[in-house]
Amino acid sequence: MTENARAAAVSADGTVIAFDAWGEGEPLVIIDGATAYPAINPINAELGGLLDGAFRTYAYDRRGRGDSTDTAPYAIEREIEDIAALIEVAGAPATVFGWSSGAVLALDAAAAGLKIKRLVLFEPPFVVDDSRPPLPADYVERLDAAVAAGRPGDAAAIFMTDAAGAAPEDLAGIRESEFWPVLEAVAPTIAYDGRIMGTTMSGNPLPATAGPPSPCPRW
């Protein structure tokens, strides 16, 4: 496999978006879900190796994570611009693979007209019935409040219980794990994915069509 190349793209608002690239072939961009980025997700590198020869695989640190910078105020449109910058570096049009909330961001990017050849979506975390508890209506507000108060651990705990489905009684053990500092480090970005999901984890069926068509449709 072609050796990984760590580099960066610059988004429209000046945010630096760090990425890894593996292999040779058509460009394929991976969009991680909430809390994840290449340094803590070895699956991205494994996928790059498996696809070498057919695809050159790009996995990036979403804004505010890893080696990428961040620029306030946040808007979903800024993340779409991040993807656009990466596609320009990778070579357009690109295949875009999104998993979890990254799959929903990939849908938004395609709807916004980015130069995407094909979409691959894995487990977008829509909650459209009563098979699991819906995301609380004040989820994003509580995340924002915890981060603003300097309590990133509380934001991570809200994500683990309300979004990821961890039992509250398991939180003490999770907080003692080696992964907890990673969650706290990316806690300011967890609300980003809450905004990306919008009302699609409310337990109600998805609407037949997307919301406002431009610049970033909401579901």
Tab-separated table of C-alpha atoms in Angstrom:
chain	number	residue	atom	x	y	z
A	1	MET	CA	0.000	0.000	0.000
A	2	THR	CA	1.176	3.513	-0.734
A	3	GLU	CA	2.498	5.084	2.479
A	4	ASN	CA	0.117	7.327	4.394
A	5	ALA	CA	0.547	11.016	3.672
A	6	ARG	CA	-0.480	13.431	6.460
A	7	ALA	CA	-1.412	16.814	5.013
A	8	ALA	CA	-4.012	19.569	5.284
A	9	ALA	CA	-6.607	21.435	3.259
A	10	VAL	CA	-7.867	24.947	3.991
A	11	SER	CA	-11.618	25.479	4.199
A	12	ALA	CA	-13.441	28.550	2.920
A	13	ASP	CA	-13.392	30.251	6.343
A	14	GLY	CA	-9.683	29.592	6.835
A	15	THR	CA	-10.073	26.524	9.052
A	16	VAL	CA	-7.226	24.061	8.557
A	17	ILE	CA	-8.515	20.542	7.923
A	18	ALA	CA	-5.898	17.853	8.566
A	19	PHE	CA	-6.193	14.551	6.745
A	20	ASP	CA	-4.538	11.217	6.032
A	21	ALA	CA	-4.436	9.582	2.620
A	22	TRP	CA	-3.721	5.978	1.676
A	23	GLY	CA	-3.447	4.028	-1.549
A	24	GLU	CA	-3.866	4.848	-5.210
A	25	GLY	CA	-6.922	5.089	-7.417
A	26	GLU	CA	-10.100	7.144	-7.561
A	27	PRO	CA	-10.568	9.624	-4.685
A	28	LEU	CA	-12.677	8.427	-1.768
A	29	VAL	CA	-13.382	10.696	1.212
A	30	ILE	CA	-14.400	9.264	4.602
A	31	ILE	CA	-16.577	11.348	6.924
A	32	ASP	CA	-16.371	10.168	10.537
A	33	GLY	CA	-19.263	10.286	12.975
A	34	ALA	CA	-19.475	11.990	16.360
A	35	THR	CA	-16.214	12.075	18.399
A	36	ALA	CA	-14.198	10.039	15.850
A	37	TYR	CA	-11.168	11.039	13.800
A	38	PRO	CA	-8.352	9.090	12.101
A	39	ALA	CA	-5.904	9.051	15.017
A	40	ILE	CA	-8.358	7.113	17.186
A	41	ASN	CA	-10.137	5.170	14.441
A	42	PRO	CA	-7.797	2.534	12.936
A	43	ILE	CA	-10.573	1.275	10.677
A	44	ASN	CA	-9.971	4.194	8.315
A	45	ALA	CA	-6.379	3.074	7.667
A	46	GLU	CA	-7.476	-0.547	7.321
A	47	LEU	CA	-10.065	0.470	4.748
A	48	GLY	CA	-7.462	2.498	2.881
A	49	GLY	CA	-5.272	-0.595	2.640
A	50	LEU	CA	-8.092	-2.818	1.451
A	51	LEU	CA	-9.129	-0.358	-1.262
A	52	ASP	CA	-5.607	0.432	-2.513
A	53	GLY	CA	-5.463	0.036	-6.266
A	54	ALA	CA	-9.096	1.029	-6.707
A	55	PHE	CA	-9.234	4.114	-4.481
A	56	ARG	CA	-6.998	6.671	-2.845
A	57	THR	CA	-8.711	7.013	0.514
A	58	TYR	CA	-8.833	10.300	2.441
A	59	ALA	CA	-9.855	10.459	6.096
A	60	TYR	CA	-9.842	13.820	7.817
A	61	ASP	CA	-10.066	15.339	11.279
A	62	ARG	CA	-13.395	17.122	11.341
A	63	ARG	CA	-13.079	20.729	12.543
A	64	GLY	CA	-12.179	20.989	16.204
A	65	ARG	CA	-10.760	17.462	16.365
A	66	GLY	CA	-7.215	16.154	16.206
A	67	ASP	CA	-4.951	18.399	14.154
A	68	SER	CA	-7.754	20.416	12.542
A	69	THR	CA	-8.494	23.921	13.756
A	70	ASP	CA	-11.930	25.421	14.334
A	71	THR	CA	-13.545	28.766	13.602
A	72	ALA	CA	-16.581	30.188	15.408
A	73	PRO	CA	-19.470	30.455	14.982
A	74	TYR	CA	-20.337	26.890	14.024
A	75	ALA	CA	-22.711	26.143	11.156
A	76	ILE	CA	-23.367	22.950	9.223
A	77	GLU	CA	-22.522	24.888	6.070
A	78	ARG	CA	-18.944	25.267	7.353
A	79	GLU	CA	-18.569	21.483	7.576
A	80	ILE	CA	-19.859	21.158	4.025
A	81	GLU	CA	-17.199	23.675	2.970
A	82	ASP	CA	-14.603	21.516	4.756
A	83	ILE	CA	-15.654	18.536	2.648
A	84	ALA	CA	-15.572	20.666	-0.502
A	85	ALA	CA	-11.992	21.738	0.278
A	86	LEU	CA	-10.940	18.139	0.800
A	87	ILE	CA	-12.606	17.010	-2.430
A	88	GLU	CA	-10.715	19.703	-4.313
A	89	VAL	CA	-7.436	18.377	-2.893
A	90	ALA	CA	-8.385	14.735	-3.513
A	91	GLY	CA	-9.693	15.357	-7.011
A	92	ALA	CA	-13.281	15.872	-8.036
A	93	PRO	CA	-15.625	14.175	-8.377
A	94	ALA	CA	-15.049	11.935	-5.355
A	95	THR	CA	-16.818	9.010	-3.788
A	96	VAL	CA	-17.894	9.999	-0.274
A	97	PHE	CA	-18.346	7.429	2.477
A	98	GLY	CA	-20.027	8.584	5.686
A	99	TRP	CA	-20.775	6.550	8.772
A	100	SER	CA	-23.104	7.292	11.684
A	101	SER	CA	-23.799	11.054	11.827
A	102	GLY	CA	-21.111	11.437	9.163
A	103	ALA	CA	-23.496	9.681	6.788
A	104	VAL	CA	-26.075	12.403	7.396
A	105	LEU	CA	-23.423	15.065	6.816
A	106	ALA	CA	-22.552	13.276	3.563
A	107	LEU	CA	-26.201	13.530	2.497
A	108	ASP	CA	-26.162	17.238	3.289
A	109	ALA	CA	-22.981	17.676	1.244
A	110	ALA	CA	-24.503	15.906	-1.750
A	111	ALA	CA	-27.716	17.939	-1.457
A	112	ALA	CA	-25.616	21.119	-1.382
A	113	GLY	CA	-24.229	20.244	-4.807
A	114	LEU	CA	-20.674	19.202	-3.972
A	115	LYS	CA	-18.705	17.332	-6.632
A	116	ILE	CA	-19.664	13.857	-5.414
A	117	LYS	CA	-19.627	10.903	-7.795
A	118	ARG	CA	-21.333	8.441	-5.471
A	119	LEU	CA	-22.382	8.158	-1.825
A	120	VAL	CA	-21.806	5.234	0.521
A	121	LEU	CA	-23.738	5.564	3.795
A	122	PHE	CA	-23.254	3.249	6.785
A	123	GLU	CA	-25.650	3.243	9.732
A	124	PRO	CA	-26.989	6.810	9.744
A	125	PRO	CA	-28.393	6.916	13.299
A	126	PHE	CA	-31.934	7.919	12.451
A	127	VAL	CA	-34.507	7.192	15.162
A	128	VAL	CA	-37.845	6.980	13.384
A	129	ASP	CA	-39.940	4.807	15.730
A	130	ASP	CA	-40.088	3.626	19.346
A	131	SER	CA	-37.397	0.937	19.009
A	132	ARG	CA	-35.087	3.047	21.195
A	133	PRO	CA	-35.458	6.252	23.218
A	134	PRO	CA	-35.408	9.376	21.038
A	135	LEU	CA	-32.791	12.070	21.441
A	136	PRO	CA	-34.048	14.598	24.017
A	137	ALA	CA	-35.295	17.841	22.505
A	138	ASP	CA	-32.817	19.845	24.612
A	139	TYR	CA	-29.825	17.636	23.745
A	140	VAL	CA	-27.818	20.275	21.852
A	141	GLU	CA	-28.605	22.993	24.386
A	142	ARG	CA	-27.353	20.816	27.254
A	143	LEU	CA	-24.156	20.002	25.374
A	144	ASP	CA	-23.541	23.674	24.637
A	145	ALA	CA	-24.176	24.609	28.279
A	146	ALA	CA	-21.770	21.973	29.605
A	147	VAL	CA	-18.974	23.061	27.261
A	148	ALA	CA	-19.568	26.758	27.954
A	149	ALA	CA	-19.327	26.044	31.689
A	150	GLY	CA	-15.976	24.304	31.256
A	151	ARG	CA	-17.395	20.812	31.902
A	152	PRO	CA	-16.373	18.766	28.850
A	153	GLY	CA	-16.753	15.550	30.820
A	154	ASP	CA	-20.424	16.309	31.390
A	155	ALA	CA	-20.885	16.902	27.649
A	156	ALA	CA	-19.227	13.556	26.930
A	157	ALA	CA	-21.492	11.881	29.488
A	158	ILE	CA	-24.593	13.401	27.860
A	159	PHE	CA	-23.450	12.012	24.515
A	160	MET	CA	-22.723	8.551	25.909
A	161	THR	CA	-26.115	8.195	27.608
A	162	ASP	CA	-28.522	10.167	25.427
A	163	ALA	CA	-27.039	9.495	21.984
A	164	ALA	CA	-24.887	6.362	22.266
A	165	GLY	CA	-27.274	4.589	24.634
A	166	ALA	CA	-24.895	3.780	27.510
A	167	ALA	CA	-26.594	3.025	30.820
A	168	PRO	CA	-26.087	5.778	33.431
A	169	GLU	CA	-24.767	3.206	35.908
A	170	ASP	CA	-21.969	2.341	33.455
A	171	LEU	CA	-20.670	5.891	33.262
A	172	ALA	CA	-18.312	5.572	36.245
A	173	GLY	CA	-16.425	2.767	34.525
A	174	ILE	CA	-16.407	4.596	31.198
A	175	ARG	CA	-14.973	7.705	32.865
A	176	GLU	CA	-12.061	5.606	34.159
A	177	SER	CA	-11.257	4.152	30.728
A	178	GLU	CA	-8.295	5.298	28.641
A	179	PHE	CA	-10.744	6.528	26.024
A	180	TRP	CA	-12.356	9.107	28.310
A	181	PRO	CA	-9.701	11.845	27.852
A	182	VAL	CA	-10.209	11.500	24.089
A	183	LEU	CA	-13.943	12.073	24.517
A	184	GLU	CA	-13.333	15.110	26.700
A	185	ALA	CA	-10.904	16.551	24.147
A	186	VAL	CA	-13.502	16.458	21.366
A	187	ALA	CA	-16.464	17.350	23.607
A	188	PRO	CA	-16.860	20.848	22.079
A	189	THR	CA	-17.611	19.175	18.719
A	190	ILE	CA	-20.282	16.752	19.935
A	191	ALA	CA	-23.003	19.391	19.603
A	192	TYR	CA	-22.001	19.790	15.951
A	193	ASP	CA	-23.279	16.290	15.244
A	194	GLY	CA	-26.406	17.019	17.252
A	195	ARG	CA	-27.103	19.926	14.914
A	196	ILE	CA	-26.367	17.751	11.879
A	197	MET	CA	-28.895	15.160	13.061
A	198	GLY	CA	-31.528	17.861	13.650
A	199	THR	CA	-34.879	16.211	14.371
A	200	THR	CA	-34.003	12.901	12.713
A	201	MET	CA	-33.539	11.144	16.074
A	202	SER	CA	-36.886	12.287	17.497
A	203	GLY	CA	-38.692	8.971	17.043
A	204	ASN	CA	-40.851	10.363	14.253
A	205	PRO	CA	-40.763	9.166	10.634
A	206	LEU	CA	-38.450	11.124	8.360
A	207	PRO	CA	-40.261	13.565	6.071
A	208	ALA	CA	-40.664	12.464	2.472
A	209	THR	CA	-38.565	15.405	1.306
A	210	ALA	CA	-35.789	17.473	2.832
A	211	GLY	CA	-36.395	20.860	4.370
A	212	PRO	CA	-35.192	24.227	3.029
A	213	PRO	CA	-33.340	23.411	-0.201
A	214	SER	CA	-30.445	25.829	0.195
A	215	PRO	CA	-27.748	26.068	1.254
A	216	CYS	CA	-27.992	23.103	3.620
A	217	PRO	CA	-31.172	21.023	3.692
A	218	ARG	CA	-32.362	19.823	7.077
A	219	TRP	CA	-34.311	16.656	7.398
